[in-house]
PDB file of C-alpha atoms and ligand atoms in Angstrom:
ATOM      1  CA  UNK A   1      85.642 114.456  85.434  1.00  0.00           C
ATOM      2  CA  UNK A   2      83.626 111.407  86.088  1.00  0.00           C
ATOM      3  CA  UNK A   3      83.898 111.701  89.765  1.00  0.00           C
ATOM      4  CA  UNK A   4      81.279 114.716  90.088  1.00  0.00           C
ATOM      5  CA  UNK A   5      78.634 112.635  88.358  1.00  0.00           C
ATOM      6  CA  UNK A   6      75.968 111.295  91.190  1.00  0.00           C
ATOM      7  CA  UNK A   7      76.202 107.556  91.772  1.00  0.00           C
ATOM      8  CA  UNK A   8      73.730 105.230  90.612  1.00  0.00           C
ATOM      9  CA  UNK A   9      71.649 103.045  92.968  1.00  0.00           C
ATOM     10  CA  UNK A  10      73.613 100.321  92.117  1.00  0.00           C
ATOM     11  CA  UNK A  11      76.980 101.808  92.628  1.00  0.00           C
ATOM     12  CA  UNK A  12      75.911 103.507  95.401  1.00  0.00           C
ATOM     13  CA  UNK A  13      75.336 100.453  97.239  1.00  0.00           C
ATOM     14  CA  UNK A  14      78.453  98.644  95.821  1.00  0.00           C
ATOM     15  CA  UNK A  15      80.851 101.483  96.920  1.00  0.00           C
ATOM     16  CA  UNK A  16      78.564 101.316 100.269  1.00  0.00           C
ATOM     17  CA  UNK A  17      79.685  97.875 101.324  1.00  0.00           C
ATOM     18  CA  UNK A  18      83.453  99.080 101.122  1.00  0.00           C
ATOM     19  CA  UNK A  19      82.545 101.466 103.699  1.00  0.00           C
ATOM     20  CA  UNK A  20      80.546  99.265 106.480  1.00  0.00           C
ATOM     21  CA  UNK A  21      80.774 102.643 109.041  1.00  0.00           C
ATOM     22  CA  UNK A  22      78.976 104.875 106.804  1.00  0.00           C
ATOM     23  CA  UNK A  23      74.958 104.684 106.060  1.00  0.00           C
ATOM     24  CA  UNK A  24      72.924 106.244 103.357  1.00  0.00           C
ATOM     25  CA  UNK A  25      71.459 109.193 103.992  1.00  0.00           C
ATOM     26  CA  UNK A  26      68.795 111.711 102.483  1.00  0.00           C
ATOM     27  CA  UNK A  27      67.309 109.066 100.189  1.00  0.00           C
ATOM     28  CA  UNK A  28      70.473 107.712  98.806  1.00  0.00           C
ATOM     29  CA  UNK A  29      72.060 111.422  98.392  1.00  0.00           C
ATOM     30  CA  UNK A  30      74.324 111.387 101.421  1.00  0.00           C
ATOM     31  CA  UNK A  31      76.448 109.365 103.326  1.00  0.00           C
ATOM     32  CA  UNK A  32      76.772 110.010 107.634  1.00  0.00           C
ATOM     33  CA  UNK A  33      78.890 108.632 110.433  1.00  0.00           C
ATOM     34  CA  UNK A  34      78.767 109.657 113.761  1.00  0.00           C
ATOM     35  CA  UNK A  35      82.501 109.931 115.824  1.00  0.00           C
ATOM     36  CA  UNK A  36      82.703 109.911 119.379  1.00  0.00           C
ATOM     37  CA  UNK A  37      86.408 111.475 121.170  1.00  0.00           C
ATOM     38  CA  UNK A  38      87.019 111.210 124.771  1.00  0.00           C
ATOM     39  CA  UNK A  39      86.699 115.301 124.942  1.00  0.00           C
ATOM     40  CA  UNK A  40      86.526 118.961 122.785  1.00  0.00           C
ATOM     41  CA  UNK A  41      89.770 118.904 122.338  1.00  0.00           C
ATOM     42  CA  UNK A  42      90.075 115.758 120.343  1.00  0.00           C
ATOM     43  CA  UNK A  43      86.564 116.135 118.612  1.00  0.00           C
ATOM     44  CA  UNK A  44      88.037 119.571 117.454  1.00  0.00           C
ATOM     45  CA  UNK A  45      91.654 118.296 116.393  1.00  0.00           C
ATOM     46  CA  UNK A  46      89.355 115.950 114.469  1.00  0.00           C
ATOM     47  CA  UNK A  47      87.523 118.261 112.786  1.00  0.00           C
ATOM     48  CA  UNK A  48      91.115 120.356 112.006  1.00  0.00           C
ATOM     49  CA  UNK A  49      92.566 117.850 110.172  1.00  0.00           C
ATOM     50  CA  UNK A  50      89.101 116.884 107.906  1.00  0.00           C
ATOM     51  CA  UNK A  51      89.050 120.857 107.195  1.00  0.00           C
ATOM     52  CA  UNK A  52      92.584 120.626 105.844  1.00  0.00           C
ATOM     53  CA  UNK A  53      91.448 117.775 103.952  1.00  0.00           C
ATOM     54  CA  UNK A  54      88.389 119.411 101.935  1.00  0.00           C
ATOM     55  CA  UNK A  55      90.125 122.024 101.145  1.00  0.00           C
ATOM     56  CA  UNK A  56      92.804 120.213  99.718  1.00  0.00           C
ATOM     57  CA  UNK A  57      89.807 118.518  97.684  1.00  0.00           C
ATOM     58  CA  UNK A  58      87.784 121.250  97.461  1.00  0.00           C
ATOM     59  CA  UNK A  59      85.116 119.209  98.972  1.00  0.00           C
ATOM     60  CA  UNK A  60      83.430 120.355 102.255  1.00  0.00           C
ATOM     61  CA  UNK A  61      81.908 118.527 104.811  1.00  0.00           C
ATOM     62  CA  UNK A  62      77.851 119.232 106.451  1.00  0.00           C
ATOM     63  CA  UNK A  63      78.815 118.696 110.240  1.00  0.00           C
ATOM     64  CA  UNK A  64      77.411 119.077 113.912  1.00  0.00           C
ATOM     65  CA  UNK A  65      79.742 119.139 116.932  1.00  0.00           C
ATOM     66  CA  UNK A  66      78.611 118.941 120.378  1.00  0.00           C
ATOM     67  CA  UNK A  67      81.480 118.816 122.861  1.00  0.00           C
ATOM     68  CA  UNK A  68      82.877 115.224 122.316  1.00  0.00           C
ATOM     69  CA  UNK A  69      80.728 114.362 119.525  1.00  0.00           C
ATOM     70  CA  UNK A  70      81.189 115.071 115.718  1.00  0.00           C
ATOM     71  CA  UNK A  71      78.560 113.828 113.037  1.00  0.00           C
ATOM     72  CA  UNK A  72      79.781 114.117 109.477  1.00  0.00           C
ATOM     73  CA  UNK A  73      77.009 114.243 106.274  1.00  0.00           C
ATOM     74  CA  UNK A  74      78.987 113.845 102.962  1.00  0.00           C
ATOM     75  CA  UNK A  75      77.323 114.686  99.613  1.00  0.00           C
ATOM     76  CA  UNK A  76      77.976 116.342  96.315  1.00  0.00           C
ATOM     77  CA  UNK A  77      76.193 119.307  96.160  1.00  0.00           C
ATOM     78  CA  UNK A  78      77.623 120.218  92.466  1.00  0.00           C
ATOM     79  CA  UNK A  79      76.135 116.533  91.628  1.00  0.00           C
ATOM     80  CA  UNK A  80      72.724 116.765  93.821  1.00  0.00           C
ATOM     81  CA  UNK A  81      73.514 114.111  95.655  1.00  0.00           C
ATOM     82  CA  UNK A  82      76.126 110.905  96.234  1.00  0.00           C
ATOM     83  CA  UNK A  83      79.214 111.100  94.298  1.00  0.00           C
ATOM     84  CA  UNK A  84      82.729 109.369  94.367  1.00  0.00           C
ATOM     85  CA  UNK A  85      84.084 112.796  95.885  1.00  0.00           C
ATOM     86  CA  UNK A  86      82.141 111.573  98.871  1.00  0.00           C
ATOM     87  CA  UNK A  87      82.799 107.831  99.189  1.00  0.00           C
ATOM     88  CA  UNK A  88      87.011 109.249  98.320  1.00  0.00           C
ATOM     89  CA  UNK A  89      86.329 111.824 101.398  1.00  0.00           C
ATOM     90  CA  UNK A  90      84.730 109.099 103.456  1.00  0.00           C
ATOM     91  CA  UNK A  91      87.847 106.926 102.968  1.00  0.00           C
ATOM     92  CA  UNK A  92      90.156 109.748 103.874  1.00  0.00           C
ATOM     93  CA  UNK A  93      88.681 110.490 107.353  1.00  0.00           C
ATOM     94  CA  UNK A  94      88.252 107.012 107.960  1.00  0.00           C
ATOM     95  CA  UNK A  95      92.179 106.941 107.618  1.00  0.00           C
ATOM     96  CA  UNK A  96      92.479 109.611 110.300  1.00  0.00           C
ATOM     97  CA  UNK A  97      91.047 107.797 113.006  1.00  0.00           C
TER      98      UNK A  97
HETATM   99  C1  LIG B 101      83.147 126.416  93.762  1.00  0.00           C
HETATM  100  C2  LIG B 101      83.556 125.205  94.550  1.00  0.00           C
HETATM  101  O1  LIG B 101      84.601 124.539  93.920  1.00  0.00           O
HETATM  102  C3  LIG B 101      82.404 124.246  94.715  1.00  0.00           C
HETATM  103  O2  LIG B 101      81.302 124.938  95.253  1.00  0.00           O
HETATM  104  C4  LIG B 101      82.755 123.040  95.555  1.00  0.00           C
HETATM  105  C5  LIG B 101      83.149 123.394  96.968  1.00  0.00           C
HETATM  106  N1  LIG B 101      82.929 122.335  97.915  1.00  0.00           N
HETATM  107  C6  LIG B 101      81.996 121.390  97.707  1.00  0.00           C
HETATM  108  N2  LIG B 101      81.681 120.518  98.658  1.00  0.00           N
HETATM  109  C7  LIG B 101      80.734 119.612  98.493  1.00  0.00           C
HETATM  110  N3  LIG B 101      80.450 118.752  99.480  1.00  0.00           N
HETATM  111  N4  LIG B 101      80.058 119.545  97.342  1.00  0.00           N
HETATM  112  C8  LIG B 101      80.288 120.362  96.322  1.00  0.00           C
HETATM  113  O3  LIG B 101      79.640 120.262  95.288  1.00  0.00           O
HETATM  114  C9  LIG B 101      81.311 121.332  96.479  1.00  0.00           C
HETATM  115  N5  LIG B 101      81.627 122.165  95.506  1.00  0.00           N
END
């Protein structure tokens, strides 16, 4: 499947623009957003219903939770770095909020 290859610079920053919350990460391997919920509770609901999703895509999430606060780090560790798997994830939790 095409989608596990890793991105080139090129389409990394084309599929980038479509995306203006995210920001490159690690040198162009990952892609991070930061999330901010008025408590735990919603920060953690959050976080449920992205776990549902990479499982369903069998594509997991790096993330740091502190109370209110979730930071998500998206990259392809099958690929060793940025693949469409991530910028399709990105997209995905972008439609939860
Ligand atoms: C065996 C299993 O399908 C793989 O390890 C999957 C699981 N989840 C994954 N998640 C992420 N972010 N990158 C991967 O390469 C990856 N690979």
């Amino acid at each position: 499947m095409t989608s596990i290859e890793k991105l080139t610079e090129e389409e990394r920053s084309s599929w980038l623009s479509a995306l203006p919350e995210w920001s490159l990460a690690r040198d162009g391997d990952a892609i991070e957003r930061k999330f901010e919920f008025a408590d735990f509770s919603e920060a953690f609901a959050f976080m449920t219903r992205v776990a549902m999703i990479a499982e369903t895509r069998d594509h997991h999430p790096e993330w740091f939770n502190v109370y209110n606060r979730v930071e998500i780090t998206l990259t392809t560790h099958d690929a060793g770095g940025l693949s469409l798997r991530d910028v399709k994830m990105a997209r995905k939790i972008d439609a939860l909020l």
